[in-house]
Tab-separated table of C-alpha atoms in Angstrom:
chain	number	residue	atom	x	y	z
A	1	MET	CA	-22.483	-7.537	-11.928
A	2	THR	CA	-23.334	-4.990	-9.321
A	3	GLY	CA	-20.757	-4.297	-6.769
A	4	GLN	CA	-17.679	-5.206	-8.517
A	5	ALA	CA	-14.631	-3.503	-9.358
A	6	SER	CA	-14.007	-3.486	-13.005
A	7	GLU	CA	-10.601	-4.098	-14.599
A	8	ILE	CA	-7.409	-1.693	-15.166
A	9	VAL	CA	-5.022	-2.826	-18.300
A	10	LEU	CA	-2.089	-2.843	-17.129
A	11	SER	CA	1.131	-4.002	-19.482
A	12	LYS	CA	3.720	-5.959	-17.492
A	13	GLN	CA	6.041	-2.418	-18.372
A	14	ASP	CA	2.932	-0.242	-16.256
A	15	LEU	CA	4.324	-2.998	-13.303
A	16	ARG	CA	7.900	-2.032	-13.505
A	17	GLU	CA	7.840	1.067	-13.747
A	18	VAL	CA	5.418	1.050	-10.931
A	19	THR	CA	8.183	-1.641	-8.837
A	20	ALA	CA	11.117	0.642	-9.920
A	21	PHE	CA	9.132	3.955	-8.371
A	22	ALA	CA	8.130	1.749	-5.396
A	23	ALA	CA	12.074	1.003	-4.756
A	24	ALA	CA	13.480	4.346	-5.172
A	25	CYS	CA	11.469	5.247	-2.315
A	26	ALA	CA	11.876	2.419	-0.188
A	27	GLU	CA	15.652	2.911	-0.413
A	28	VAL	CA	16.328	6.184	0.565
A	29	VAL	CA	15.445	4.735	4.686
A	30	LEU	CA	17.000	0.977	3.940
A	31	GLU	CA	19.623	2.407	6.287
A	32	ILE	CA	17.113	3.041	8.949
A	33	PHE	CA	16.116	-0.218	8.722
A	34	GLU	CA	19.642	-1.534	8.793
A	35	ALA	CA	21.066	0.722	12.157
A	36	ASP	CA	18.743	-0.810	14.078
A	37	GLN	CA	18.959	-4.736	12.486
A	38	PRO	CA	22.245	-4.751	11.066
A	39	GLU	CA	22.681	-8.898	10.390
A	40	ASP	CA	19.230	-8.950	8.364
A	41	SER	CA	18.477	-8.374	5.237
A	42	ARG	CA	14.892	-9.337	4.769
A	43	PRO	CA	14.555	-5.806	3.345
A	44	ARG	CA	17.167	-5.292	1.379
A	45	ASP	CA	16.883	-8.736	-0.629
A	46	ALA	CA	13.187	-7.333	-0.718
A	47	LEU	CA	14.641	-3.943	-2.877
A	48	GLY	CA	16.890	-6.321	-4.321
A	49	ALA	CA	14.059	-8.093	-5.810
A	50	ALA	CA	11.800	-5.215	-6.986
A	51	TRP	CA	14.681	-4.159	-8.857
A	52	GLU	CA	15.834	-7.092	-10.632
A	53	PHE	CA	11.973	-7.150	-11.558
A	54	ALA	CA	12.150	-3.711	-12.463
A	55	ARG	CA	14.618	-4.219	-14.569
A	56	GLY	CA	13.218	-6.910	-16.498
A	57	GLY	CA	13.145	-10.083	-14.497
A	58	GLU	CA	10.227	-11.511	-13.774
A	59	ARG	CA	7.975	-11.468	-11.533
A	60	GLY	CA	8.507	-14.661	-9.644
A	61	LYS	CA	8.072	-16.290	-6.080
A	62	ALA	CA	11.533	-15.796	-5.549
A	63	LEU	CA	9.960	-11.808	-5.214
A	64	ARG	CA	6.506	-12.953	-3.406
A	65	ASP	CA	8.644	-14.615	-0.880
A	66	THR	CA	11.038	-11.592	-0.243
A	67	ALA	CA	8.267	-9.322	0.423
A	68	TRP	CA	6.954	-11.446	2.947
A	69	ALA	CA	10.158	-11.838	4.453
A	70	ALA	CA	10.897	-7.920	4.758
A	71	LEU	CA	6.995	-7.855	6.481
A	72	LYS	CA	8.345	-10.230	8.836
A	73	ALA	CA	11.304	-8.392	9.313
A	74	ALA	CA	9.093	-5.077	10.210
A	75	LYS	CA	7.583	-7.196	13.203
A	76	SER	CA	11.177	-8.192	14.155
A	77	THR	CA	12.747	-4.157	14.912
A	78	ASP	CA	12.985	-2.413	17.822
A	79	THR	CA	11.573	1.498	16.911
A	80	ALA	CA	8.949	2.196	14.626
A	81	ALA	CA	10.709	4.015	12.542
A	82	ALA	CA	13.004	0.647	11.190
A	83	ARG	CA	9.392	-1.051	11.159
A	84	GLU	CA	8.567	1.730	8.710
A	85	ALA	CA	11.568	1.034	6.630
A	86	ALA	CA	11.113	-2.283	6.595
A	87	LEU	CA	7.297	-1.549	5.048
A	88	ALA	CA	8.906	0.368	2.649
A	89	ALA	CA	10.729	-2.536	1.847
A	90	MET	CA	8.293	-4.604	2.070
A	91	SER	CA	5.727	-2.593	-0.224
A	92	ALA	CA	8.375	-2.330	-3.114
A	93	ALA	CA	8.088	-5.953	-3.460
A	94	GLY	CA	4.590	-5.675	-3.437
A	95	ALA	CA	4.307	-3.205	-6.176
A	96	ALA	CA	4.857	-5.703	-8.729
A	97	TYR	CA	1.533	-6.917	-7.665
A	98	LEU	CA	-0.637	-4.115	-8.960
A	99	HIS	CA	-4.041	-6.454	-9.366
A	100	PRO	CA	-5.867	-4.202	-12.320
A	101	LEU	CA	-8.665	-3.892	-10.730
A	102	ALA	CA	-10.487	-0.746	-10.173
A	103	LYS	CA	-10.380	-0.411	-6.476
A	104	ALA	CA	-9.119	2.512	-4.080
A	105	THR	CA	-6.996	0.036	-1.873
A	106	GLN	CA	-4.653	-0.429	-5.304
A	107	VAL	CA	-3.265	3.021	-4.505
A	108	LYS	CA	-1.616	1.503	-1.614
A	109	HIS	CA	0.389	-0.990	-3.748
A	110	ILE	CA	1.666	2.154	-6.007
A	111	LEU	CA	2.544	4.903	-3.010
A	112	GLY	CA	2.537	2.550	-0.085
A	113	ALA	CA	6.509	2.163	-0.134
A	114	GLY	CA	6.830	6.209	-0.739
A	115	ALA	CA	4.221	6.536	2.435
A	116	HIS	CA	6.210	3.987	4.535
A	117	ALA	CA	9.612	6.008	3.797
A	118	ALA	CA	7.891	8.653	4.839
A	119	ARG	CA	6.730	8.009	7.816
A	120	ALA	CA	10.485	6.108	8.803
A	121	ALA	CA	11.719	9.207	7.907
A	122	GLU	CA	9.090	11.818	10.157
A	123	LEU	CA	9.945	9.007	13.034
A	124	VAL	CA	13.563	9.116	13.039
A	125	ALA	CA	13.393	12.634	12.952
A	126	GLY	CA	11.392	12.957	16.093
A	127	ASP	CA	8.051	12.681	14.869
A	128	ASP	CA	8.594	15.705	12.448
A	129	ARG	CA	5.686	16.196	9.555
A	130	ASN	CA	7.799	18.698	7.933
A	131	VAL	CA	10.017	15.741	6.714
A	132	GLY	CA	7.439	13.726	5.663
A	133	ALA	CA	6.202	16.294	3.507
A	134	GLU	CA	9.489	16.737	2.131
A	135	GLN	CA	9.989	13.194	1.874
A	136	LEU	CA	6.813	13.447	-0.165
A	137	GLU	CA	7.843	16.053	-2.187
A	138	ARG	CA	11.099	13.676	-3.473
A	139	ALA	CA	8.916	11.096	-4.282
A	140	VAL	CA	6.926	13.517	-6.250
A	141	HIS	CA	9.845	13.936	-8.009
A	142	ARG	CA	10.910	10.094	-8.195
A	143	ALA	CA	7.361	9.660	-10.314
A	144	THR	CA	7.270	9.403	-13.943
A	145	PRO	CA	4.807	10.355	-16.502
A	146	VAL	CA	3.832	6.742	-16.648
A	147	VAL	CA	3.568	5.615	-12.975
A	148	VAL	CA	1.000	9.192	-12.746
A	149	ASP	CA	-1.064	7.665	-15.876
A	150	VAL	CA	-1.493	3.904	-13.553
A	151	LEU	CA	-1.815	5.653	-11.337
A	152	THR	CA	-4.736	7.688	-12.228
A	153	ARG	CA	-6.142	4.915	-14.030
A	154	PHE	CA	-7.476	3.979	-10.153
A	155	PRO	CA	-9.940	5.752	-8.386
A	156	ALA	CA	-8.385	8.499	-5.460
A	157	ALA	CA	-6.902	6.962	-2.301
A	158	PRO	CA	-8.931	5.066	-0.198
A	159	GLY	CA	-9.415	6.784	3.760
A	160	GLY	CA	-7.869	5.608	6.865
A	161	GLY	CA	-4.996	3.769	8.292
A	162	GLY	CA	-3.521	5.919	10.548
A	163	ARG	CA	-0.045	8.683	9.422
A	164	VAL	CA	0.801	6.470	6.764
A	165	GLY	CA	-2.471	6.121	5.073
A	166	GLU	CA	-2.982	10.011	5.653
A	167	LEU	CA	0.975	10.212	3.866
A	168	ILE	CA	-0.433	8.106	1.136
A	169	ARG	CA	-3.269	10.487	0.521
A	170	VAL	CA	-0.722	13.537	0.603
A	171	LEU	CA	1.173	11.991	-2.058
A	172	ASP	CA	-1.947	10.666	-4.344
A	173	ALA	CA	-3.383	14.126	-3.952
A	174	ARG	CA	0.340	15.524	-5.299
A	175	LEU	CA	0.853	12.961	-8.200
A	176	ARG	CA	-2.707	13.539	-9.376
A	177	SER	CA	-2.464	17.586	-9.625
A	178	PRO	CA	-2.544	19.201	-13.253
A	179	THR	CA	0.891	21.836	-11.694
A	180	LEU	CA	3.053	18.682	-11.107
A	181	PRO	CA	6.934	20.286	-11.497
A	182	GLU	CA	8.943	19.754	-14.235
């Protein structure tokens, strides 16, 4: 059939590694959300569910529900930085739902948490893009060989998406680079 994406083989362990990577990226900016909304545990709950799956738990309704709840939390923030931090947590929980379709849009499931976290860090620093670049470099160092292998099974990240989309593409290019740091 013309126009359909081919399937990519993804094991449950692949999904666990991608989710662990996403959760590690997102948790470093969770405090930005919590400073803005100290009574709201939804992003923390999403990260907890992501880590539970990454460590051997099941990919079920609770994981999906916490991702949706973190998205709703993002909409209730007072600052753009807090919104991005909540979106990073939502992306971490959503990483477990990476689809095995060879579509560039699926790269967002792998790298979205890292990009949202970098954007949150930039915004806290007065929109300092150097801070975002530093955050992305930390994400590169967090990526395991399995995460890089899964990423390279997919086409390069798509265009668009504003600054977060740009950060996804930078992180995507860095992780696909043959000169990754040891």
